């Protein structure tokens, strides 16, 4: 097995691009191990609707990165207290969905340092029924990876806030995350460890499981290709938001001017249908606004831009534009 050094990068866009690059470009017949630690970010599963998984206003306020990965499973929060590992191997039908095969070496190391970890269910490592690691897999025709998280000292309050969805009445075919009781590995250690020391312990423990183990550093040309993949795919709105499955949204608000009821159909992140109903009184036809928004990205900045020259008072009565935009794309009322 060859350990690939990510050179201390904490950029989640870059680290996920690196993982996919290794999968698709490095030698077949060879096993690789990758570690990475991401700055605060939410990593969305391949088949999820991003808006169903995140507290959008909080994510924006705290500048938390949102990145879709190529593997399935649920949304997870990463920060500097979380170590991520990835085993990249040849595709083998016996390995696919065999999370025990890939987590067992990690569990052995955790047990050696006094953490009574075990695999429970299909893909979670737990201690006393509290989740310390979630795992997922991806396979191409010839290669696959099995990757997971190790919560050493993550901000669990931040996990809750970042993943506390504030937009309801979304009907989607995406796979909604199931929240588990989580814990930090640090709770079960006798002495505290920083993330770099923990990384070293896990790496050395995995080295002991293999007779041959070497470290590889990517060339400048390889890093350039990784960065290109990061730019073209992992930083792209179409990948992180537009790849969400089709979904319907119903947003209803009570205002002094009356009730406004919105029905929005979104496909690949773009508004395909937009209908406004309600008992408000307006001078101009609301079809003006509906037509403006059909074909737009379902994101706040684009909606604000498209409605920049619209005076909502002509359509709804004395309704501030910001209130209407917040109804289209904003948090539920408390």
Coordinates of C-alpha atoms in Angstrom, one line a residue:
X1 CA 0.0 0.0 0.0
X2 CA 1.2 3.5 -0.9
X3 CA 0.4 6.4 1.3
X4 CA -0.2 9.6 -0.7
X5 CA 0.8 12.8 1.1
X6 CA -1.8 15.6 0.5
X7 CA 0.9 18.1 1.7
X8 CA -1.2 19.5 4.5
X9 CA -4.0 21.0 2.3
X10 CA -7.2 21.8 4.2
X11 CA -9.2 22.9 1.1
X12 CA -12.2 20.5 0.8
X13 CA -12.6 21.2 -2.9
X14 CA -9.0 20.3 -3.5
X15 CA -9.0 17.2 -1.2
X16 CA -12.0 15.7 -2.9
X17 CA -10.6 16.4 -6.3
X18 CA -7.3 14.8 -5.2
X19 CA -9.2 11.7 -4.1
X20 CA -11.0 11.3 -7.4
X21 CA -7.8 12.1 -9.4
X22 CA -6.0 9.2 -7.6
X23 CA -8.9 6.9 -8.3
X24 CA -9.0 7.6 -12.0
X25 CA -5.4 8.1 -12.8
X26 CA -3.1 6.1 -10.6
X27 CA -1.9 2.6 -11.3
X28 CA -4.3 -0.3 -11.2
X29 CA -3.2 -3.3 -9.2
X30 CA -1.9 -0.9 -6.5
X31 CA -3.6 0.1 -3.2
X32 CA -3.4 3.7 -2.0
X33 CA -4.2 5.4 1.3
X34 CA -5.0 9.1 1.5
X35 CA -5.6 11.2 4.6
X36 CA -6.9 14.8 4.7
X37 CA -8.2 17.3 7.2
X38 CA -10.7 19.9 5.9
X39 CA -11.4 23.4 7.0
X40 CA -15.1 23.9 8.1
X41 CA -17.2 22.4 5.4
X42 CA -20.3 20.3 4.7
X43 CA -19.7 17.3 2.4
X44 CA -22.9 16.3 0.6
X45 CA -23.6 12.8 -0.6
X46 CA -23.8 12.2 -4.4
X47 CA -27.5 11.6 -4.5
X48 CA -28.7 14.3 -2.1
X49 CA -30.6 17.6 -2.4
X50 CA -28.2 20.1 -1.0
X51 CA -30.9 22.5 0.2
X52 CA -32.4 19.6 2.3
X53 CA -29.2 19.1 4.1
X54 CA -27.8 22.6 5.1
X55 CA -28.7 25.6 7.2
X56 CA -28.1 27.9 4.3
X57 CA -28.1 31.3 6.1
X58 CA -25.7 29.9 8.8
X59 CA -23.5 28.3 6.2
X60 CA -23.2 31.7 4.4
X61 CA -22.7 33.7 7.6
X62 CA -19.8 31.4 8.7
X63 CA -18.4 30.9 5.2
X64 CA -18.7 27.1 5.5
X65 CA -17.8 25.4 2.3
X66 CA -20.4 23.1 0.7
X67 CA -19.0 20.3 -1.5
X68 CA -20.7 17.4 -3.2
X69 CA -18.6 14.1 -3.2
X70 CA -18.9 11.3 -5.7
X71 CA -19.8 8.7 -3.1
X72 CA -23.3 8.1 -1.8
X73 CA -24.5 8.4 1.8
X74 CA -25.5 11.3 3.9
X75 CA -24.2 14.8 4.6
X76 CA -21.3 15.2 7.1
X77 CA -19.7 18.2 8.7
X78 CA -15.9 18.5 8.5
X79 CA -13.6 20.8 10.5
X80 CA -10.0 20.8 11.8
X81 CA -10.9 18.3 14.5
X82 CA -11.9 15.6 12.0
X83 CA -9.5 13.2 10.2
X84 CA -10.6 11.7 6.9
X85 CA -9.2 8.5 5.4
X86 CA -9.6 6.9 2.0
X87 CA -8.5 3.5 0.9
X88 CA -8.3 3.4 -2.9
X89 CA -8.1 -0.1 -4.4
X90 CA -9.0 -2.2 -7.5
X91 CA -12.8 -2.8 -7.8
X92 CA -13.8 -6.1 -6.3
X93 CA -17.4 -7.2 -6.0
X94 CA -16.6 -8.8 -2.6
X95 CA -15.2 -5.4 -1.4
X96 CA -18.2 -3.3 -2.5
X97 CA -20.4 -2.5 0.5
X98 CA -17.9 -4.5 2.6
X99 CA -17.2 -1.7 5.1
X100 CA -15.8 -4.2 7.6
X101 CA -12.9 -4.9 5.4
X102 CA -11.8 -1.3 5.2
X103 CA -12.7 -0.1 8.7
X104 CA -11.2 -3.1 10.6
X105 CA -7.6 -1.9 10.4
X106 CA -8.7 1.6 11.7
X107 CA -10.7 0.0 14.5
X108 CA -7.7 -2.0 15.5
X109 CA -5.6 1.1 15.9
X110 CA -8.3 2.8 17.9
X111 CA -8.6 -0.2 20.2
X112 CA -4.9 -0.1 20.8
X113 CA -5.0 3.5 22.0
X114 CA -7.8 2.6 24.4
X115 CA -10.9 3.6 22.3
X116 CA -13.4 0.7 22.5
X117 CA -14.6 1.2 18.9
X118 CA -16.6 -1.3 16.8
X119 CA -18.4 -1.4 13.5
X120 CA -22.1 -1.2 13.9
X121 CA -24.8 -1.4 11.3
X122 CA -23.7 -1.2 7.8
X123 CA -21.1 1.6 7.8
X124 CA -20.6 3.3 11.2
X125 CA -17.8 3.0 13.7
X126 CA -19.3 3.6 17.2
X127 CA -18.3 3.7 20.8
X128 CA -21.0 3.0 23.3
X129 CA -23.6 3.3 20.5
X130 CA -22.4 6.8 19.7
X131 CA -21.0 7.4 16.2
X132 CA -17.4 8.5 15.8
X133 CA -17.0 7.6 12.1
X134 CA -19.3 7.4 9.1
X135 CA -18.1 5.6 5.9
X136 CA -19.1 5.6 2.2
X137 CA -17.9 4.0 -1.0
X138 CA -17.6 4.8 -4.7
X139 CA -16.7 2.4 -7.6
X140 CA -15.8 3.0 -11.2
X141 CA -15.4 0.2 -13.7
X142 CA -12.0 -0.9 -12.5
X143 CA -11.3 1.0 -9.3
X144 CA -13.0 1.9 -6.0
X145 CA -12.5 3.8 -2.8
X146 CA -13.9 3.4 0.7
X147 CA -13.6 6.5 2.8
X148 CA -14.6 7.7 6.2
X149 CA -14.4 10.3 8.9
X150 CA -12.8 10.1 12.3
X151 CA -14.2 12.6 14.8
X152 CA -11.3 13.4 17.1
X153 CA -12.3 16.8 18.5
X154 CA -14.9 18.2 16.1
X155 CA -17.2 21.1 17.2
X156 CA -20.4 19.0 17.7
X157 CA -22.4 22.1 18.3
X158 CA -21.3 23.5 15.0
X159 CA -22.4 20.2 13.3
X160 CA -25.9 20.7 14.7
X161 CA -26.1 24.3 13.6
X162 CA -24.7 23.8 10.1
X163 CA -26.9 20.8 9.4
X164 CA -30.1 22.2 11.0
X165 CA -32.3 22.8 7.9
X166 CA -34.3 26.0 8.0
X167 CA -36.3 25.4 4.8
X168 CA -39.3 23.1 5.1
X169 CA -41.9 21.8 2.6
X170 CA -39.3 20.5 0.2
X171 CA -40.4 17.3 -1.6
X172 CA -37.4 15.6 -3.1
X173 CA -36.2 12.3 -4.4
X174 CA -32.9 12.8 -2.8
X175 CA -31.6 10.6 0.0
X176 CA -32.2 12.5 3.2
X177 CA -29.5 12.2 5.9
X178 CA -30.4 10.3 9.1
X179 CA -28.8 12.0 12.1
X180 CA -27.1 9.7 14.6
X181 CA -25.9 10.4 18.1
X182 CA -22.3 11.4 17.6
X183 CA -19.3 11.6 19.8
X184 CA -15.7 12.7 19.7
X185 CA -12.9 10.2 20.0
X186 CA -11.2 12.6 22.5
X187 CA -14.0 11.8 25.0
X188 CA -12.6 8.2 25.3
X189 CA -8.9 9.0 25.5
X190 CA -7.0 9.2 28.8
X191 CA -4.7 12.0 27.4
X192 CA -5.6 14.7 25.0
X193 CA -4.3 14.5 21.4
X194 CA -4.1 17.2 18.8
X195 CA -5.2 16.3 15.2
X196 CA -1.7 16.0 13.8
X197 CA -0.6 13.6 16.6
X198 CA -3.7 11.6 16.1
X199 CA -3.0 11.4 12.3
X200 CA 0.5 10.2 13.0
X201 CA -0.8 7.5 15.4
X202 CA -3.4 6.2 13.0
X203 CA -0.9 6.2 10.1
X204 CA 1.8 4.3 12.1
X205 CA -0.9 1.9 13.2
X206 CA -1.9 1.2 9.7
X207 CA 1.8 0.9 8.6
X208 CA 2.1 -2.0 11.2
X209 CA -0.7 -3.9 9.5
X210 CA 1.3 -3.9 6.2
X211 CA 4.7 -5.3 5.4
X212 CA 5.3 -2.9 2.5
X213 CA 4.3 0.8 2.9
X214 CA 5.7 3.8 1.2
X215 CA 4.8 7.5 0.8
X216 CA 4.3 9.2 -2.5
X217 CA 4.3 12.9 -3.3
X218 CA 2.5 14.1 -6.4
X219 CA 4.5 15.9 -9.1
X220 CA 3.9 19.5 -10.0
X221 CA 2.2 18.3 -13.2
X222 CA -0.1 16.0 -11.2
X223 CA -1.1 18.8 -8.8
X224 CA -1.9 21.0 -11.7
X225 CA -4.3 18.4 -13.0
X226 CA -5.9 18.0 -9.5
X227 CA -6.4 21.8 -9.3
X228 CA -8.0 21.8 -12.8
X229 CA -10.5 19.1 -11.6
X230 CA -11.1 21.2 -8.5
X231 CA -11.9 24.3 -10.6
X232 CA -13.9 22.6 -13.3
X233 CA -15.9 20.3 -11.0
X234 CA -15.7 20.6 -7.3
X235 CA -16.0 24.4 -7.1
X236 CA -18.8 24.5 -9.7
X237 CA -22.3 25.5 -8.6
X238 CA -23.7 23.0 -11.1
X239 CA -22.0 20.2 -9.3
X240 CA -22.6 21.2 -5.7
X241 CA -26.2 22.5 -6.1
X242 CA -27.3 21.9 -9.6
X243 CA -26.7 18.1 -9.3
X244 CA -29.5 17.9 -6.7
X245 CA -32.3 15.6 -7.9
X246 CA -35.6 17.1 -9.0
X247 CA -37.6 18.7 -6.2
X248 CA -40.7 20.7 -5.4
X249 CA -41.0 23.5 -2.9
X250 CA -44.1 25.0 -1.4
X251 CA -43.5 28.3 0.5
X252 CA -46.4 30.1 2.2
X253 CA -46.2 33.4 4.0
X254 CA -48.8 35.5 5.8
X255 CA -48.3 39.3 5.3
X256 CA -50.3 42.4 6.0
X257 CA -51.2 42.4 2.3
X258 CA -52.5 38.8 2.5
X259 CA -51.3 35.3 2.0
X260 CA -48.7 34.4 -0.6
X261 CA -48.4 30.8 -1.6
X262 CA -45.4 29.8 -3.9
X263 CA -45.1 26.5 -5.8
X264 CA -41.6 26.0 -7.3
X265 CA -40.4 23.1 -9.3
X266 CA -36.6 22.8 -9.5
X267 CA -34.7 20.5 -11.9
X268 CA -30.9 20.2 -11.8
X269 CA -30.8 23.3 -9.7
X270 CA -32.8 25.4 -12.1
X271 CA -36.3 26.7 -11.7
X272 CA -38.5 25.0 -14.3
X273 CA -41.9 26.1 -13.0
X274 CA -42.8 29.0 -10.7
X275 CA -46.4 29.8 -9.6
X276 CA -47.7 32.4 -7.3
X277 CA -51.1 32.1 -5.5
X278 CA -52.7 34.1 -2.7
X279 CA -55.4 36.5 -1.6
X280 CA -53.3 39.7 -2.0
X281 CA -54.4 42.6 -4.2
X282 CA -52.0 43.9 -6.9
X283 CA -52.1 46.1 -10.0
X284 CA -49.8 44.1 -12.3
X285 CA -50.0 40.4 -13.2
X286 CA -47.8 38.1 -11.1
X287 CA -47.0 36.2 -14.3
X288 CA -44.4 39.0 -14.9
X289 CA -42.4 37.7 -11.8
X290 CA -43.1 34.0 -12.7
X291 CA -41.7 34.4 -16.1
X292 CA -38.6 36.3 -14.8
X293 CA -37.7 33.4 -12.6
X294 CA -38.3 30.5 -14.9
X295 CA -34.9 29.2 -16.1
X296 CA -33.0 30.8 -13.2
X297 CA -30.7 29.1 -10.9
X298 CA -32.4 28.4 -7.6
X299 CA -30.0 30.5 -5.5
X300 CA -30.5 33.8 -3.7
X301 CA -28.1 36.0 -5.5
X302 CA -29.5 35.1 -8.9
X303 CA -33.1 35.6 -7.7
X304 CA -32.2 39.0 -6.3
X305 CA -30.5 40.0 -9.5
X306 CA -33.4 39.0 -11.7
X307 CA -35.9 40.9 -9.5
X308 CA -33.7 44.0 -9.2
X309 CA -36.0 46.1 -11.4
X310 CA -39.2 44.7 -10.1
X311 CA -41.3 46.8 -7.6
X312 CA -43.2 44.2 -5.6
X313 CA -45.7 46.9 -4.5
X314 CA -47.2 46.8 -8.0
X315 CA -47.9 43.1 -7.7
X316 CA -48.8 42.4 -4.0
X317 CA -49.5 45.8 -2.4
X318 CA -47.2 47.2 0.3
X319 CA -44.8 44.2 0.4
X320 CA -41.1 44.9 0.8
X321 CA -39.1 43.1 -1.9
X322 CA -36.8 41.6 0.7
X323 CA -39.8 39.8 2.3
X324 CA -40.8 38.3 -1.0
X325 CA -37.3 37.2 -1.9
X326 CA -37.0 35.6 1.6
X327 CA -40.2 33.7 0.9
X328 CA -38.8 32.5 -2.4
X329 CA -35.5 31.5 -0.9
X330 CA -35.1 31.8 2.9
X331 CA -35.6 30.4 6.3
X332 CA -39.0 29.3 7.6
X333 CA -40.7 31.8 9.9
X334 CA -40.2 30.9 13.6

